[in-house]
């Protein structure tokens, strides 16, 4: 069962000027995840997720934050795609409880709303509330970006779905809160760096890996992966076959496309445990592509922001 916390017990000593890149503007959930995971860090706003990852690859930032899955709609494949195309490793995971607010210019009431702007995922998570309001949905690049747009253009017929913090930054009113369809709504973020986990956290480790087979044979792929881990008593914490539109991976200098890939997370570390290493080796023996994305401290805490 997940515990619920407001501060990070896993934080390791790190240099004071740690710079963490994220997609969006201040108050975006990714920025809140960066601040929760790395208290006291500088956050670097980026227009796109891929520019946040590039900032790490180029050395401009020390870490980047990527939302990878949520309780309401599973794995965000595009974001795993970024991990496969760039030379970065997972250094940490962090899960936030996401409680969306409906924010508007001071004095605006729900009856005046004609449209609601937010990140497409946030709009999808709040479908019922938006249907009740009878408003148009306008997707923008991030939740806090919607708040900024609304406030700089002084829109009196619009609201944004975002964090209370984003509203506070731009001086908007909270006209409703907890507007997501499911009360229990969490998002898991991965924090990546050039070298993976920095320092050694005193916590059990886990490993994230992506596997692809040349033939589009999800059942055979699933059976092989399950047997490699089950026969060695290694517990899986996530196993999802994702794709459909195709997934491009980078292998050395070459790019290769697969119809689908399997995202596998398991307990233990390939760096430290022999049985884990052997399980990965067995999968490598039959797969067309295997990438260990990183070994890092397992964090089952759900962090509460507000
Ligand atoms: O737009 C944001 O604030 C983000 O950080 C992306 C996002 C959107 C919705 C839930 C979690 C993360």
PDB file of N, CA, C and O in Angstrom, residues 134-176:
ATOM      1  N   UNK A 134     -20.392  22.391 -19.894  1.00  0.00           N
ATOM      2  CA  UNK A 134     -20.789  22.638 -21.289  1.00  0.00           C
ATOM      3  C   UNK A 134     -19.854  23.608 -22.002  1.00  0.00           C
ATOM      4  O   UNK A 134     -20.309  24.468 -22.766  1.00  0.00           O
ATOM      5  N   UNK A 135     -18.553  23.465 -21.756  1.00  0.00           N
ATOM      6  CA  UNK A 135     -17.574  24.403 -22.338  1.00  0.00           C
ATOM      7  C   UNK A 135     -16.772  23.739 -23.462  1.00  0.00           C
ATOM      8  O   UNK A 135     -16.729  22.513 -23.552  1.00  0.00           O
ATOM      9  N   UNK A 136     -16.127  24.555 -24.309  1.00  0.00           N
ATOM     10  CA  UNK A 136     -15.192  24.009 -25.297  1.00  0.00           C
ATOM     11  C   UNK A 136     -13.877  23.692 -24.586  1.00  0.00           C
ATOM     12  O   UNK A 136     -13.496  24.392 -23.649  1.00  0.00           O
ATOM     13  N   UNK A 137     -13.190  22.649 -25.099  1.00  0.00           N
ATOM     14  CA  UNK A 137     -11.897  22.276 -24.507  1.00  0.00           C
ATOM     15  C   UNK A 137     -10.771  22.759 -25.406  1.00  0.00           C
ATOM     16  O   UNK A 137     -10.785  22.469 -26.601  1.00  0.00           O
ATOM     17  N   UNK A 138      -9.826  23.487 -24.853  1.00  0.00           N
ATOM     18  CA  UNK A 138      -8.713  23.989 -25.671  1.00  0.00           C
ATOM     19  C   UNK A 138      -7.389  23.461 -25.147  1.00  0.00           C
ATOM     20  O   UNK A 138      -6.910  23.900 -24.096  1.00  0.00           O
ATOM     21  N   UNK A 139      -6.798  22.487 -25.867  1.00  0.00           N
ATOM     22  CA  UNK A 139      -5.527  21.930 -25.401  1.00  0.00           C
ATOM     23  C   UNK A 139      -4.367  22.906 -25.591  1.00  0.00           C
ATOM     24  O   UNK A 139      -4.284  23.567 -26.630  1.00  0.00           O
ATOM     25  N   UNK A 140      -3.526  23.023 -24.605  1.00  0.00           N
ATOM     26  CA  UNK A 140      -2.293  23.816 -24.724  1.00  0.00           C
ATOM     27  C   UNK A 140      -1.140  22.948 -24.203  1.00  0.00           C
ATOM     28  O   UNK A 140      -1.365  21.822 -23.761  1.00  0.00           O
ATOM     29  N   UNK A 141       0.096  23.486 -24.234  1.00  0.00           N
ATOM     30  CA  UNK A 141       1.233  22.596 -23.996  1.00  0.00           C
ATOM     31  C   UNK A 141       1.409  22.137 -22.554  1.00  0.00           C
ATOM     32  O   UNK A 141       1.928  21.066 -22.300  1.00  0.00           O
ATOM     33  N   UNK A 142       1.001  22.957 -21.590  1.00  0.00           N
ATOM     34  CA  UNK A 142       1.088  22.500 -20.195  1.00  0.00           C
ATOM     35  C   UNK A 142       0.038  23.219 -19.357  1.00  0.00           C
ATOM     36  O   UNK A 142      -0.491  24.260 -19.773  1.00  0.00           O
ATOM     37  N   UNK A 143      -0.249  22.666 -18.207  1.00  0.00           N
ATOM     38  CA  UNK A 143      -1.340  23.188 -17.374  1.00  0.00           C
ATOM     39  C   UNK A 143      -1.065  24.629 -16.936  1.00  0.00           C
ATOM     40  O   UNK A 143      -1.939  25.491 -17.025  1.00  0.00           O
ATOM     41  N   UNK A 144       0.161  24.867 -16.459  1.00  0.00           N
ATOM     42  CA  UNK A 144       0.485  26.205 -15.971  1.00  0.00           C
ATOM     43  C   UNK A 144       0.568  27.213 -17.119  1.00  0.00           C
ATOM     44  O   UNK A 144       0.306  28.412 -16.933  1.00  0.00           O
ATOM     45  N   UNK A 145       0.906  26.723 -18.316  1.00  0.00           N
ATOM     46  CA  UNK A 145       0.930  27.581 -19.511  1.00  0.00           C
ATOM     47  C   UNK A 145      -0.477  28.093 -19.807  1.00  0.00           C
ATOM     48  O   UNK A 145      -0.657  29.240 -20.251  1.00  0.00           O
ATOM     49  N   UNK A 146      -1.487  27.260 -19.557  1.00  0.00           N
ATOM     50  CA  UNK A 146      -2.883  27.677 -19.768  1.00  0.00           C
ATOM     51  C   UNK A 146      -3.219  28.818 -18.810  1.00  0.00           C
ATOM     52  O   UNK A 146      -3.871  29.801 -19.191  1.00  0.00           O
ATOM     53  N   UNK A 147      -2.753  28.700 -17.582  1.00  0.00           N
ATOM     54  CA  UNK A 147      -3.012  29.735 -16.566  1.00  0.00           C
ATOM     55  C   UNK A 147      -2.357  31.055 -16.984  1.00  0.00           C
ATOM     56  O   UNK A 147      -2.972  32.122 -16.924  1.00  0.00           O
ATOM     57  N   UNK A 148      -1.133  30.947 -17.448  1.00  0.00           N
ATOM     58  CA  UNK A 148      -0.398  32.157 -17.850  1.00  0.00           C
ATOM     59  C   UNK A 148      -1.085  32.852 -19.027  1.00  0.00           C
ATOM     60  O   UNK A 148      -1.248  34.073 -19.040  1.00  0.00           O
ATOM     61  N   UNK A 149      -1.512  32.046 -20.010  1.00  0.00           N
ATOM     62  CA  UNK A 149      -2.170  32.583 -21.206  1.00  0.00           C
ATOM     63  C   UNK A 149      -3.451  33.325 -20.817  1.00  0.00           C
ATOM     64  O   UNK A 149      -3.693  34.462 -21.246  1.00  0.00           O
ATOM     65  N   UNK A 150      -4.224  32.653 -19.979  1.00  0.00           N
ATOM     66  CA  UNK A 150      -5.501  33.222 -19.550  1.00  0.00           C
ATOM     67  C   UNK A 150      -5.293  34.558 -18.817  1.00  0.00           C
ATOM     68  O   UNK A 150      -6.022  35.519 -19.029  1.00  0.00           O
ATOM     69  N   UNK A 151      -4.256  34.579 -17.994  1.00  0.00           N
ATOM     70  CA  UNK A 151      -4.050  35.798 -17.208  1.00  0.00           C
ATOM     71  C   UNK A 151      -3.422  36.917 -18.044  1.00  0.00           C
ATOM     72  O   UNK A 151      -3.825  38.076 -17.926  1.00  0.00           O
ATOM     73  N   UNK A 152      -2.458  36.576 -18.940  1.00  0.00           N
ATOM     74  CA  UNK A 152      -1.849  37.669 -19.721  1.00  0.00           C
ATOM     75  C   UNK A 152      -2.847  38.233 -20.740  1.00  0.00           C
ATOM     76  O   UNK A 152      -2.827  39.418 -21.033  1.00  0.00           O
ATOM     77  N   UNK A 153      -3.729  37.368 -21.269  1.00  0.00           N
ATOM     78  CA  UNK A 153      -4.716  37.879 -22.242  1.00  0.00           C
ATOM     79  C   UNK A 153      -6.003  38.343 -21.573  1.00  0.00           C
ATOM     80  O   UNK A 153      -6.962  38.693 -22.251  1.00  0.00           O
ATOM     81  N   UNK A 154      -6.040  38.283 -20.259  1.00  0.00           N
ATOM     82  CA  UNK A 154      -7.205  38.716 -19.465  1.00  0.00           C
ATOM     83  C   UNK A 154      -8.512  38.153 -20.048  1.00  0.00           C
ATOM     84  O   UNK A 154      -9.414  38.887 -20.441  1.00  0.00           O
ATOM     85  N   UNK A 155      -8.594  36.842 -20.081  1.00  0.00           N
ATOM     86  CA  UNK A 155      -9.777  36.179 -20.651  1.00  0.00           C
ATOM     87  C   UNK A 155     -10.829  36.016 -19.555  1.00  0.00           C
ATOM     88  O   UNK A 155     -10.572  35.342 -18.556  1.00  0.00           O
ATOM     89  N   UNK A 156     -11.991  36.595 -19.780  1.00  0.00           N
ATOM     90  CA  UNK A 156     -13.038  36.523 -18.759  1.00  0.00           C
ATOM     91  C   UNK A 156     -14.099  35.460 -19.086  1.00  0.00           C
ATOM     92  O   UNK A 156     -15.052  35.297 -18.334  1.00  0.00           O
ATOM     93  N   UNK A 157     -13.913  34.772 -20.235  1.00  0.00           N
ATOM     94  CA  UNK A 157     -14.867  33.707 -20.570  1.00  0.00           C
ATOM     95  C   UNK A 157     -14.184  32.334 -20.509  1.00  0.00           C
ATOM     96  O   UNK A 157     -14.707  31.353 -21.006  1.00  0.00           O
ATOM     97  N   UNK A 158     -12.987  32.294 -19.924  1.00  0.00           N
ATOM     98  CA  UNK A 158     -12.204  31.049 -19.959  1.00  0.00           C
ATOM     99  C   UNK A 158     -11.737  30.663 -18.561  1.00  0.00           C
ATOM    100  O   UNK A 158     -11.614  31.504 -17.666  1.00  0.00           O
ATOM    101  N   UNK A 159     -11.478  29.355 -18.396  1.00  0.00           N
ATOM    102  CA  UNK A 159     -10.845  28.869 -17.164  1.00  0.00           C
ATOM    103  C   UNK A 159      -9.686  27.972 -17.574  1.00  0.00           C
ATOM    104  O   UNK A 159      -9.580  27.568 -18.738  1.00  0.00           O
ATOM    105  N   UNK A 160      -8.824  27.685 -16.602  1.00  0.00           N
ATOM    106  CA  UNK A 160      -7.723  26.751 -16.853  1.00  0.00           C
ATOM    107  C   UNK A 160      -7.805  25.645 -15.813  1.00  0.00           C
ATOM    108  O   UNK A 160      -8.261  25.872 -14.686  1.00  0.00           O
ATOM    109  N   UNK A 161      -7.343  24.446 -16.208  1.00  0.00           N
ATOM    110  CA  UNK A 161      -7.226  23.354 -15.235  1.00  0.00           C
ATOM    111  C   UNK A 161      -5.743  23.220 -14.934  1.00  0.00           C
ATOM    112  O   UNK A 161      -4.934  22.991 -15.844  1.00  0.00           O
ATOM    113  N   UNK A 162      -5.392  23.393 -13.661  1.00  0.00           N
ATOM    114  CA  UNK A 162      -3.976  23.378 -13.290  1.00  0.00           C
ATOM    115  C   UNK A 162      -3.865  23.249 -11.778  1.00  0.00           C
ATOM    116  O   UNK A 162      -4.867  23.112 -11.066  1.00  0.00           O
ATOM    117  N   UNK A 163      -2.624  23.348 -11.285  1.00  0.00           N
ATOM    118  CA  UNK A 163      -2.394  23.257  -9.836  1.00  0.00           C
ATOM    119  C   UNK A 163      -2.771  24.587  -9.171  1.00  0.00           C
ATOM    120  O   UNK A 163      -2.746  25.647  -9.817  1.00  0.00           O
ATOM    121  N   UNK A 164      -3.062  24.531  -7.873  1.00  0.00           N
ATOM    122  CA  UNK A 164      -3.346  25.751  -7.120  1.00  0.00           C
ATOM    123  C   UNK A 164      -2.128  26.677  -7.172  1.00  0.00           C
ATOM    124  O   UNK A 164      -2.262  27.905  -7.250  1.00  0.00           O
ATOM    125  N   UNK A 165      -0.928  26.069  -7.168  1.00  0.00           N
ATOM    126  CA  UNK A 165       0.318  26.857  -7.212  1.00  0.00           C
ATOM    127  C   UNK A 165       0.384  27.703  -8.509  1.00  0.00           C
ATOM    128  O   UNK A 165       0.763  28.877  -8.471  1.00  0.00           O
ATOM    129  N   UNK A 166      -0.007  27.099  -9.644  1.00  0.00           N
ATOM    130  CA  UNK A 166       0.025  27.834 -10.919  1.00  0.00           C
ATOM    131  C   UNK A 166      -0.923  29.030 -10.836  1.00  0.00           C
ATOM    132  O   UNK A 166      -0.605  30.125 -11.313  1.00  0.00           O
ATOM    133  N   UNK A 167      -2.082  28.834 -10.213  1.00  0.00           N
ATOM    134  CA  UNK A 167      -3.057  29.917 -10.061  1.00  0.00           C
ATOM    135  C   UNK A 167      -2.520  31.030  -9.183  1.00  0.00           C
ATOM    136  O   UNK A 167      -2.672  32.226  -9.491  1.00  0.00           O
ATOM    137  N   UNK A 168      -1.843  30.623  -8.108  1.00  0.00           N
ATOM    138  CA  UNK A 168      -1.268  31.581  -7.153  1.00  0.00           C
ATOM    139  C   UNK A 168      -0.227  32.465  -7.852  1.00  0.00           C
ATOM    140  O   UNK A 168      -0.214  33.684  -7.674  1.00  0.00           O
ATOM    141  N   UNK A 169       0.613  31.845  -8.675  1.00  0.00           N
ATOM    142  CA  UNK A 169       1.683  32.586  -9.361  1.00  0.00           C
ATOM    143  C   UNK A 169       1.100  33.706 -10.233  1.00  0.00           C
ATOM    144  O   UNK A 169       1.636  34.798 -10.296  1.00  0.00           O
ATOM    145  N   UNK A 170      -0.029  33.430 -10.896  1.00  0.00           N
ATOM    146  CA  UNK A 170      -0.604  34.426 -11.823  1.00  0.00           C
ATOM    147  C   UNK A 170      -1.770  35.195 -11.220  1.00  0.00           C
ATOM    148  O   UNK A 170      -2.416  35.983 -11.922  1.00  0.00           O
ATOM    149  N   UNK A 171      -2.072  34.968  -9.950  1.00  0.00           N
ATOM    150  CA  UNK A 171      -3.147  35.710  -9.280  1.00  0.00           C
ATOM    151  C   UNK A 171      -4.549  35.335  -9.746  1.00  0.00           C
ATOM    152  O   UNK A 171      -5.443  36.179  -9.775  1.00  0.00           O
ATOM    153  N   UNK A 172      -4.756  34.060 -10.119  1.00  0.00           N
ATOM    154  CA  UNK A 172      -6.100  33.628 -10.513  1.00  0.00           C
ATOM    155  C   UNK A 172      -6.857  33.080  -9.294  1.00  0.00           C
ATOM    156  O   UNK A 172      -6.245  32.696  -8.297  1.00  0.00           O
ATOM    157  N   UNK A 173      -8.185  33.036  -9.406  1.00  0.00           N
ATOM    158  CA  UNK A 173      -9.028  32.467  -8.343  1.00  0.00           C
ATOM    159  C   UNK A 173      -9.254  30.980  -8.589  1.00  0.00           C
ATOM    160  O   UNK A 173      -9.395  30.556  -9.742  1.00  0.00           O
ATOM    161  N   UNK A 174      -9.334  30.233  -7.496  1.00  0.00           N
ATOM    162  CA  UNK A 174      -9.732  28.821  -7.600  1.00  0.00           C
ATOM    163  C   UNK A 174     -11.257  28.805  -7.553  1.00  0.00           C
ATOM    164  O   UNK A 174     -11.843  29.187  -6.539  1.00  0.00           O
ATOM    165  N   UNK A 175     -11.901  28.413  -8.679  1.00  0.00           N
ATOM    166  CA  UNK A 175     -13.377  28.406  -8.626  1.00  0.00           C
ATOM    167  C   UNK A 175     -13.932  27.010  -8.360  1.00  0.00           C
ATOM    168  O   UNK A 175     -15.098  26.851  -8.051  1.00  0.00           O
ATOM    169  N   UNK A 176     -13.072  25.990  -8.483  1.00  0.00           N
ATOM    170  CA  UNK A 176     -13.469  24.636  -8.074  1.00  0.00           C
ATOM    171  C   UNK A 176     -12.189  23.844  -7.879  1.00  0.00           C
ATOM    172  O   UNK A 176     -11.145  24.187  -8.458  1.00  0.00           O
TER     173      UNK A 176
END
